[in-house]
Amino acid sequence: MTAAVKNAQLVAIEQSGWGQPFRLFQPDNLAFWVYAVGVGAGALAMVRYFGSGGDFYRPALTGGVLLFGLYLIPWLLLLRRQNRYTAQPGGLLATGFFWGGVAATFWIALSANSALLEIWAKVGGSQFAADWGAGLTAPINEEFSKALGLVLLIGLAPRLVRSAYDGFIIGAFIGLGFQVFEDVLYVYNGAAQSFGVDQIGSSLQIFLLRGAFGIVSHALFSAIFCAGLMWVLGRTPGDRKVLRGLLTMLAAMFFHFAWDSMSAIAGGRVLLSITLPFLIAAVELWTLFYVLRHAARQERMWVRDLLGPEAEAGVVDPALLAAVSGLRRDRKAFRKLVGNRRWARHLLEGAGDLARELALAGGHETERVAFARAEVIRLRRG
């Protein structure tokens, strides 16, 4: 093994922070207390909000919690697949999720949105506020309130939250928390507006509507916004790209504005009202994958460097290294090369496990590293 390859591995482990534990309870850290106050105040506001009519609207509230709880499952599976490079600990992602769902939603956004909507009504009149108020309010209050969770996680785990890809994944979890809790809030408000008539039917209707467009909602907004914020902060050498970061953040805010101002943009034109959501969704998804591709570049380099000594020793062949540290097209090419989708998946998982064990061991030789290496060799031999 050459010294340069080993040094690159150690640098990748140090810069990525992969393998570092996450601990939320840090009484000597100001970020912990801000997080605790935010979630605690948000939980209290949530209890007060739902408590006033909780008994009467219990069917709607229960239905909303159950429906969007089930809705959460495929989202978690999807995001677990994306958390594939220098993967973030589950505890850190859960911490982000609850910030988005409790603190950002009920502590900040609920009161801030109401205040800013009143300002728009005073500035532009009631009709202006009805048409454009939500679109001018939510992208400011909600995106920054969610991103505050990312900033706090940097304070709580500075070695773990390093790259734009970290911001992308953590932002998606924060946005998902906001999305799910806000959807339950919509269910509750829908029941209240209909005076409790057909609460289950109303819950199901809101679930189908918001669930259908959930893929291009808060999880997407926050993933893009937080990736941009990490580019602005530039927490790893060579990863600071201020202009790209600002444009990315503005793109997320614009998408949020477009959704919340859909009716005003359409201006009563039926054809535009029908086609506009799909057009915006298509542009959003294209932007999402563009940001994801560029945000993951640093992570892919880290994985490649981390497995460099194993590639030099012949444990990981060039095709497998390219696939485990590459893009979707690289994994697709690897599956085609192997000729067996299931075997290719096992090889990729084995190489990923070896990378993780090397990171956990700090690049040193341990029994777990030796076992993971032996598994890769066994799988390669078929």
Short mmCIF file of C-alpha atoms in Angstrom, two decimals:
data_model
loop_
_atom_site.label_atom_id
_atom_site.label_comp_id
_atom_site.label_asym_id
_atom_site.label_seq_id
_atom_site.Cartn_x
_atom_site.Cartn_y
_atom_site.Cartn_z
CA MET A 1 0.00 0.00 0.00
CA THR A 2 1.42 3.38 -0.96
CA ALA A 3 1.61 6.12 1.64
CA ALA A 4 -0.35 8.54 -0.57
CA VAL A 5 -3.32 6.18 -0.87
CA LYS A 6 -3.39 5.52 2.89
CA ASN A 7 -3.09 9.23 3.64
CA ALA A 8 -6.01 9.99 1.29
CA GLN A 9 -8.08 7.41 3.19
CA LEU A 10 -7.31 9.01 6.56
CA VAL A 11 -8.07 12.50 5.20
CA ALA A 12 -11.43 11.25 3.87
CA ILE A 13 -12.31 9.78 7.28
CA GLU A 14 -11.32 12.98 9.05
CA GLN A 15 -13.10 15.36 6.67
CA SER A 16 -16.32 13.35 6.34
CA GLY A 17 -16.68 12.56 10.04
CA TRP A 18 -18.12 9.20 9.02
CA GLY A 19 -18.29 6.85 11.96
CA GLN A 20 -18.50 9.62 14.56
CA PRO A 21 -21.26 9.05 17.16
CA PHE A 22 -24.11 11.51 17.59
CA ARG A 23 -25.19 12.65 21.03
CA LEU A 24 -28.12 15.03 21.46
CA PHE A 25 -27.79 15.70 25.19
CA GLN A 26 -24.94 18.20 25.47
CA PRO A 27 -25.69 20.48 28.44
CA ASP A 28 -22.50 22.49 27.86
CA ASN A 29 -23.48 23.26 24.24
CA LEU A 30 -25.69 26.30 23.50
CA ALA A 31 -27.06 24.58 20.38
CA PHE A 32 -28.58 21.87 22.59
CA TRP A 33 -30.46 24.41 24.70
CA VAL A 34 -31.76 26.29 21.66
CA TYR A 35 -32.95 22.97 20.24
CA ALA A 36 -34.54 21.96 23.54
CA VAL A 37 -36.32 25.32 23.94
CA GLY A 38 -37.53 25.23 20.33
CA VAL A 39 -38.91 21.70 20.47
CA GLY A 40 -40.30 22.22 23.97
CA ALA A 41 -42.05 25.47 23.03
CA GLY A 42 -43.29 23.88 19.81
CA ALA A 43 -44.70 20.90 21.69
CA LEU A 44 -46.48 23.22 24.13
CA ALA A 45 -47.93 25.27 21.25
CA MET A 46 -49.05 22.06 19.54
CA VAL A 47 -50.84 20.82 22.67
CA ARG A 48 -52.57 24.19 23.06
CA TYR A 49 -53.59 24.29 19.40
CA PHE A 50 -55.09 20.83 19.29
CA GLY A 51 -56.26 20.83 22.88
CA SER A 52 -58.95 23.45 22.39
CA GLY A 53 -61.07 21.22 20.16
CA GLY A 54 -59.27 17.92 20.50
CA ASP A 55 -62.24 16.01 21.91
CA PHE A 56 -64.74 17.16 19.31
CA TYR A 57 -62.38 16.76 16.35
CA ARG A 58 -60.78 13.56 17.64
CA PRO A 59 -61.87 11.42 14.63
CA ALA A 60 -60.21 13.84 12.20
CA LEU A 61 -57.10 14.21 14.31
CA THR A 62 -56.76 10.45 14.84
CA GLY A 63 -57.35 9.80 11.16
CA GLY A 64 -54.76 12.38 10.17
CA VAL A 65 -52.13 10.95 12.51
CA LEU A 66 -52.74 7.38 11.29
CA LEU A 67 -52.87 8.25 7.58
CA PHE A 68 -49.79 10.44 7.56
CA GLY A 69 -48.01 8.05 9.90
CA LEU A 70 -48.44 5.36 7.24
CA TYR A 71 -47.49 7.89 4.59
CA LEU A 72 -44.21 8.39 6.44
CA ILE A 73 -43.07 4.78 5.89
CA PRO A 74 -42.30 4.91 2.14
CA TRP A 75 -40.64 8.28 2.66
CA LEU A 76 -38.28 6.83 5.26
CA LEU A 77 -37.46 3.90 2.98
CA LEU A 78 -36.74 6.29 0.11
CA LEU A 79 -34.52 8.56 2.19
CA ARG A 80 -32.72 5.53 3.67
CA ARG A 81 -31.70 4.56 0.13
CA GLN A 82 -30.43 8.08 -0.53
CA ASN A 83 -28.42 8.13 2.72
CA ARG A 84 -25.93 5.84 0.99
CA TYR A 85 -22.51 7.48 0.96
CA THR A 86 -21.02 8.65 4.27
CA ALA A 87 -24.32 7.85 5.93
CA GLN A 88 -25.68 9.99 8.76
CA PRO A 89 -26.65 8.31 12.06
CA GLY A 90 -30.34 7.64 12.59
CA GLY A 91 -30.36 9.64 15.82
CA LEU A 92 -29.16 12.78 14.06
CA LEU A 93 -31.77 12.41 11.31
CA ALA A 94 -34.52 11.85 13.89
CA THR A 95 -33.37 14.99 15.72
CA GLY A 96 -33.73 16.93 12.47
CA PHE A 97 -37.15 15.39 11.78
CA PHE A 98 -38.56 16.50 15.14
CA TRP A 99 -37.12 19.98 14.75
CA GLY A 100 -38.97 20.32 11.45
CA GLY A 101 -42.20 18.80 12.76
CA VAL A 102 -42.44 20.42 16.19
CA ALA A 103 -40.18 23.46 16.49
CA ALA A 104 -40.20 24.82 12.93
CA THR A 105 -43.94 24.19 12.48
CA PHE A 106 -45.45 25.17 15.82
CA TRP A 107 -42.81 27.32 17.51
CA ILE A 108 -41.82 29.53 14.57
CA ALA A 109 -43.91 29.17 11.42
CA LEU A 110 -47.39 29.12 12.95
CA SER A 111 -47.02 32.47 14.68
CA ALA A 112 -44.61 34.06 12.17
CA ASN A 113 -46.89 33.26 9.22
CA SER A 114 -49.87 34.86 10.93
CA ALA A 115 -47.89 38.00 11.71
CA LEU A 116 -46.48 38.39 8.19
CA LEU A 117 -49.88 37.73 6.57
CA GLU A 118 -51.28 40.63 8.59
CA ILE A 119 -48.47 42.85 7.30
CA TRP A 120 -49.25 41.94 3.66
CA ALA A 121 -52.91 42.74 4.26
CA LYS A 122 -52.00 46.18 5.63
CA VAL A 123 -49.52 46.88 2.84
CA GLY A 124 -51.46 45.59 -0.17
CA GLY A 125 -55.00 45.13 1.01
CA SER A 126 -57.09 42.07 1.78
CA GLN A 127 -57.33 40.84 -1.84
CA PHE A 128 -53.57 41.12 -2.35
CA ALA A 129 -53.00 39.18 0.87
CA ALA A 130 -55.49 36.51 -0.20
CA ASP A 131 -53.81 36.09 -3.61
CA TRP A 132 -50.13 36.46 -2.79
CA GLY A 133 -49.82 36.49 1.00
CA ALA A 134 -49.09 32.78 1.46
CA GLY A 135 -46.57 32.74 -1.39
CA LEU A 136 -44.73 35.76 -0.02
CA THR A 137 -44.80 34.50 3.58
CA ALA A 138 -44.10 30.75 3.72
CA PRO A 139 -40.86 30.70 1.66
CA ILE A 140 -39.31 33.17 4.10
CA ASN A 141 -40.56 31.99 7.48
CA GLU A 142 -40.74 28.27 6.81
CA GLU A 143 -37.53 27.72 4.83
CA PHE A 144 -35.40 29.63 7.30
CA SER A 145 -37.11 28.08 10.32
CA LYS A 146 -36.37 24.61 8.93
CA ALA A 147 -32.79 25.57 8.02
CA LEU A 148 -32.24 26.72 11.60
CA GLY A 149 -32.48 23.04 12.50
CA LEU A 150 -29.54 22.30 10.21
CA VAL A 151 -27.52 25.11 11.82
CA LEU A 152 -28.25 23.67 15.27
CA LEU A 153 -27.18 20.21 14.11
CA ILE A 154 -23.90 21.70 12.90
CA GLY A 155 -23.47 23.03 16.41
CA LEU A 156 -24.36 19.67 17.94
CA ALA A 157 -22.35 17.51 15.53
CA PRO A 158 -19.78 19.67 13.71
CA ARG A 159 -17.76 16.68 12.53
CA LEU A 160 -20.80 14.88 11.11
CA VAL A 161 -22.46 17.72 9.21
CA ARG A 162 -19.81 18.70 6.68
CA SER A 163 -20.88 18.52 3.04
CA ALA A 164 -23.67 19.77 0.78
CA TYR A 165 -24.89 16.17 0.62
CA ASP A 166 -25.19 16.15 4.41
CA GLY A 167 -27.30 19.28 4.10
CA PHE A 168 -29.40 17.64 1.39
CA ILE A 169 -30.18 14.51 3.45
CA ILE A 170 -30.67 16.30 6.77
CA GLY A 171 -32.75 18.98 5.07
CA ALA A 172 -34.99 16.30 3.56
CA PHE A 173 -35.63 14.84 7.01
CA ILE A 174 -36.31 18.27 8.53
CA GLY A 175 -38.67 19.10 5.67
CA LEU A 176 -40.38 15.73 5.98
CA GLY A 177 -41.05 16.41 9.66
CA PHE A 178 -42.52 19.80 8.80
CA GLN A 179 -44.57 18.26 5.99
CA VAL A 180 -46.12 15.46 8.06
CA PHE A 181 -46.96 17.63 11.07
CA GLU A 182 -48.32 20.39 8.86
CA ASP A 183 -50.49 17.87 7.00
CA VAL A 184 -52.02 16.72 10.29
CA LEU A 185 -52.61 20.40 11.07
CA TYR A 186 -54.43 20.76 7.72
CA VAL A 187 -56.62 17.77 8.56
CA TYR A 188 -57.55 19.30 11.91
CA ASN A 189 -58.26 22.72 10.37
CA GLY A 190 -60.32 21.11 7.61
CA ALA A 191 -62.53 19.41 10.19
CA ALA A 192 -62.92 22.67 12.10
CA GLN A 193 -63.89 24.60 8.95
CA SER A 194 -66.61 22.06 8.17
CA PHE A 195 -67.81 22.18 11.81
CA GLY A 196 -66.97 18.52 12.35
CA VAL A 197 -69.12 17.15 9.51
CA ASP A 198 -67.78 13.93 7.94
CA GLN A 199 -64.44 14.14 9.69
CA ILE A 200 -63.09 10.82 8.37
CA GLY A 201 -64.06 11.66 4.79
CA SER A 202 -62.48 15.10 5.13
CA SER A 203 -59.28 13.56 6.54
CA LEU A 204 -59.07 11.10 3.66
CA GLN A 205 -59.64 13.83 1.08
CA ILE A 206 -56.84 16.01 2.49
CA PHE A 207 -54.57 12.96 2.76
CA LEU A 208 -55.06 12.09 -0.91
CA LEU A 209 -54.56 15.67 -2.09
CA ARG A 210 -51.52 16.55 0.00
CA GLY A 211 -50.07 13.07 -0.22
CA ALA A 212 -50.20 13.13 -4.04
CA PHE A 213 -48.09 16.29 -4.22
CA GLY A 214 -45.98 15.50 -1.16
CA ILE A 215 -43.02 14.45 -3.29
CA VAL A 216 -42.62 18.06 -4.45
CA SER A 217 -43.36 19.72 -1.12
CA HIS A 218 -41.41 20.52 2.06
CA ALA A 219 -38.97 17.59 1.96
CA LEU A 220 -37.87 18.69 -1.51
CA PHE A 221 -37.78 22.40 -0.61
CA SER A 222 -35.63 21.81 2.45
CA ALA A 223 -33.30 19.29 0.79
CA ILE A 224 -32.48 21.86 -1.91
CA PHE A 225 -32.37 24.83 0.49
CA CYS A 226 -30.11 23.12 3.03
CA ALA A 227 -27.74 21.80 0.35
CA GLY A 228 -27.41 25.40 -0.83
CA LEU A 229 -26.80 26.60 2.72
CA MET A 230 -23.95 24.08 3.11
CA TRP A 231 -22.37 25.34 -0.12
CA VAL A 232 -22.51 28.86 1.27
CA LEU A 233 -20.94 27.76 4.56
CA GLY A 234 -18.31 25.59 2.82
CA ARG A 235 -17.46 23.31 5.73
CA THR A 236 -14.99 21.14 3.78
CA PRO A 237 -11.94 22.25 1.76
CA GLY A 238 -12.92 23.25 -1.76
CA ASP A 239 -16.66 22.87 -1.11
CA ARG A 240 -17.49 26.55 -0.55
CA LYS A 241 -19.48 27.79 -3.55
CA VAL A 242 -21.33 30.89 -2.39
CA LEU A 243 -23.03 31.83 -5.67
CA ARG A 244 -24.22 28.28 -6.33
CA GLY A 245 -25.42 28.02 -2.75
CA LEU A 246 -27.39 31.28 -2.85
CA LEU A 247 -28.98 30.40 -6.20
CA THR A 248 -29.91 26.97 -4.86
CA MET A 249 -31.53 28.47 -1.76
CA LEU A 250 -33.42 30.99 -3.88
CA ALA A 251 -34.61 28.18 -6.18
CA ALA A 252 -36.11 26.33 -3.19
CA MET A 253 -37.84 29.50 -2.03
CA PHE A 254 -39.15 30.19 -5.53
CA PHE A 255 -40.64 26.69 -5.78
CA HIS A 256 -42.32 27.21 -2.41
CA PHE A 257 -43.65 30.57 -3.60
CA ALA A 258 -44.96 29.03 -6.85
CA TRP A 259 -46.94 26.32 -5.04
CA ASP A 260 -48.47 28.69 -2.52
CA SER A 261 -49.33 31.24 -5.23
CA MET A 262 -50.68 28.76 -7.77
CA SER A 263 -54.18 30.22 -7.95
CA ALA A 264 -52.92 33.79 -8.26
CA ILE A 265 -50.44 32.84 -11.01
CA ALA A 266 -53.14 30.94 -12.94
CA GLY A 267 -55.43 33.96 -12.68
CA GLY A 268 -58.60 31.94 -13.19
CA ARG A 269 -57.41 30.39 -16.49
CA VAL A 270 -58.65 26.80 -16.37
CA LEU A 271 -56.05 25.23 -18.66
CA LEU A 272 -53.20 26.92 -16.83
CA SER A 273 -54.66 25.88 -13.48
CA ILE A 274 -54.58 22.24 -14.62
CA THR A 275 -51.14 22.22 -16.23
CA LEU A 276 -49.23 24.54 -13.88
CA PRO A 277 -48.85 22.06 -10.97
CA PHE A 278 -47.35 19.42 -13.26
CA LEU A 279 -45.06 21.95 -14.94
CA ILE A 280 -43.75 23.23 -11.61
CA ALA A 281 -43.36 19.68 -10.31
CA ALA A 282 -41.32 18.69 -13.37
CA VAL A 283 -38.96 21.66 -12.94
CA GLU A 284 -38.66 20.95 -9.21
CA LEU A 285 -37.73 17.30 -9.75
CA TRP A 286 -35.16 18.22 -12.41
CA THR A 287 -33.63 20.73 -9.99
CA LEU A 288 -33.70 18.20 -7.16
CA PHE A 289 -31.70 15.63 -9.14
CA TYR A 290 -29.32 18.32 -10.41
CA VAL A 291 -28.61 19.47 -6.84
CA LEU A 292 -28.34 15.88 -5.61
CA ARG A 293 -25.82 14.99 -8.29
CA HIS A 294 -23.57 17.95 -7.50
CA ALA A 295 -24.03 17.76 -3.74
CA ALA A 296 -22.93 14.10 -3.69
CA ARG A 297 -19.68 14.79 -5.56
CA GLN A 298 -17.64 15.37 -2.41
CA GLU A 299 -19.19 12.33 -0.72
CA ARG A 300 -18.35 10.11 -3.70
CA MET A 301 -14.74 11.27 -3.56
CA TRP A 302 -14.59 10.44 0.14
CA VAL A 303 -15.94 6.91 -0.43
CA ARG A 304 -13.48 6.39 -3.27
CA ASP A 305 -10.54 7.56 -1.15
CA LEU A 306 -11.73 5.55 1.82
CA LEU A 307 -11.75 2.35 -0.24
CA GLY A 308 -8.54 3.29 -2.08
CA PRO A 309 -6.26 0.96 -0.08
CA GLU A 310 -8.72 -1.91 -0.60
CA ALA A 311 -8.72 -1.23 -4.35
CA GLU A 312 -4.93 -1.13 -4.40
CA ALA A 313 -4.83 -4.47 -2.57
CA GLY A 314 -7.28 -5.99 -5.07
CA VAL A 315 -10.11 -6.50 -2.57
CA VAL A 316 -12.37 -4.06 -4.42
CA ASP A 317 -12.05 -4.17 -8.20
CA PRO A 318 -12.27 -0.96 -10.29
CA ALA A 319 -15.83 -1.66 -11.49
CA LEU A 320 -17.12 -2.20 -7.95
CA LEU A 321 -15.27 0.88 -6.68
CA ALA A 322 -16.78 2.99 -9.45
CA ALA A 323 -20.27 1.67 -8.64
CA VAL A 324 -20.17 2.06 -4.85
CA SER A 325 -18.74 5.59 -5.11
CA GLY A 326 -20.62 6.60 -8.23
CA LEU A 327 -23.96 7.71 -9.55
CA ARG A 328 -27.06 5.75 -10.46
CA ARG A 329 -25.73 5.21 -13.97
CA ASP A 330 -22.55 3.68 -12.53
CA ARG A 331 -24.54 1.25 -10.41
CA LYS A 332 -26.72 0.41 -13.40
CA ALA A 333 -23.61 -0.30 -15.52
CA PHE A 334 -22.21 -2.48 -12.73
CA ARG A 335 -25.41 -4.54 -12.53
CA LYS A 336 -25.24 -5.02 -16.28
CA LEU A 337 -21.59 -6.07 -16.03
CA VAL A 338 -22.30 -8.56 -13.25
CA GLY A 339 -25.34 -9.94 -15.08
CA ASN A 340 -27.19 -10.72 -11.85
CA ARG A 341 -29.10 -7.89 -10.16
CA ARG A 342 -29.27 -9.59 -6.77
CA TRP A 343 -25.58 -10.51 -6.72
CA ALA A 344 -24.65 -6.97 -7.81
CA ARG A 345 -26.72 -5.55 -4.96
CA HIS A 346 -24.96 -7.82 -2.45
CA LEU A 347 -21.57 -6.74 -3.79
CA LEU A 348 -22.48 -3.06 -3.48
CA GLU A 349 -23.81 -3.59 0.05
CA GLY A 350 -20.67 -5.53 0.97
CA ALA A 351 -18.38 -2.77 -0.33
CA GLY A 352 -20.48 -0.19 1.49
CA ASP A 353 -20.24 -2.20 4.72
CA LEU A 354 -16.46 -2.40 4.32
CA ALA A 355 -16.26 1.39 3.85
CA ARG A 356 -18.39 1.94 6.94
CA GLU A 357 -16.29 -0.41 9.09
CA LEU A 358 -13.09 1.26 7.92
CA ALA A 359 -14.53 4.64 8.87
CA LEU A 360 -15.66 3.39 12.28
CA ALA A 361 -12.20 1.94 12.87
CA GLY A 362 -10.48 5.16 11.82
CA GLY A 363 -8.66 3.35 9.03
CA HIS A 364 -7.14 0.80 11.39
CA GLU A 365 -7.35 -2.96 11.16
CA THR A 366 -10.02 -4.54 13.39
CA GLU A 367 -11.92 -7.80 13.50
CA ARG A 368 -15.00 -6.11 12.02
CA VAL A 369 -12.94 -4.63 9.18
CA ALA A 370 -11.39 -8.06 8.49
CA PHE A 371 -14.82 -9.68 8.47
CA ALA A 372 -16.28 -7.07 6.10
CA ARG A 373 -13.28 -7.47 3.81
CA ALA A 374 -13.64 -11.26 3.82
CA GLU A 375 -17.33 -10.87 2.87
CA VAL A 376 -16.43 -8.72 -0.15
CA ILE A 377 -13.83 -11.29 -1.27
CA ARG A 378 -16.33 -14.12 -0.82
CA LEU A 379 -19.00 -12.31 -2.81
CA ARG A 380 -16.57 -11.49 -5.60
CA ARG A 381 -15.59 -15.14 -5.90
CA GLY A 382 -19.27 -16.03 -6.14
#
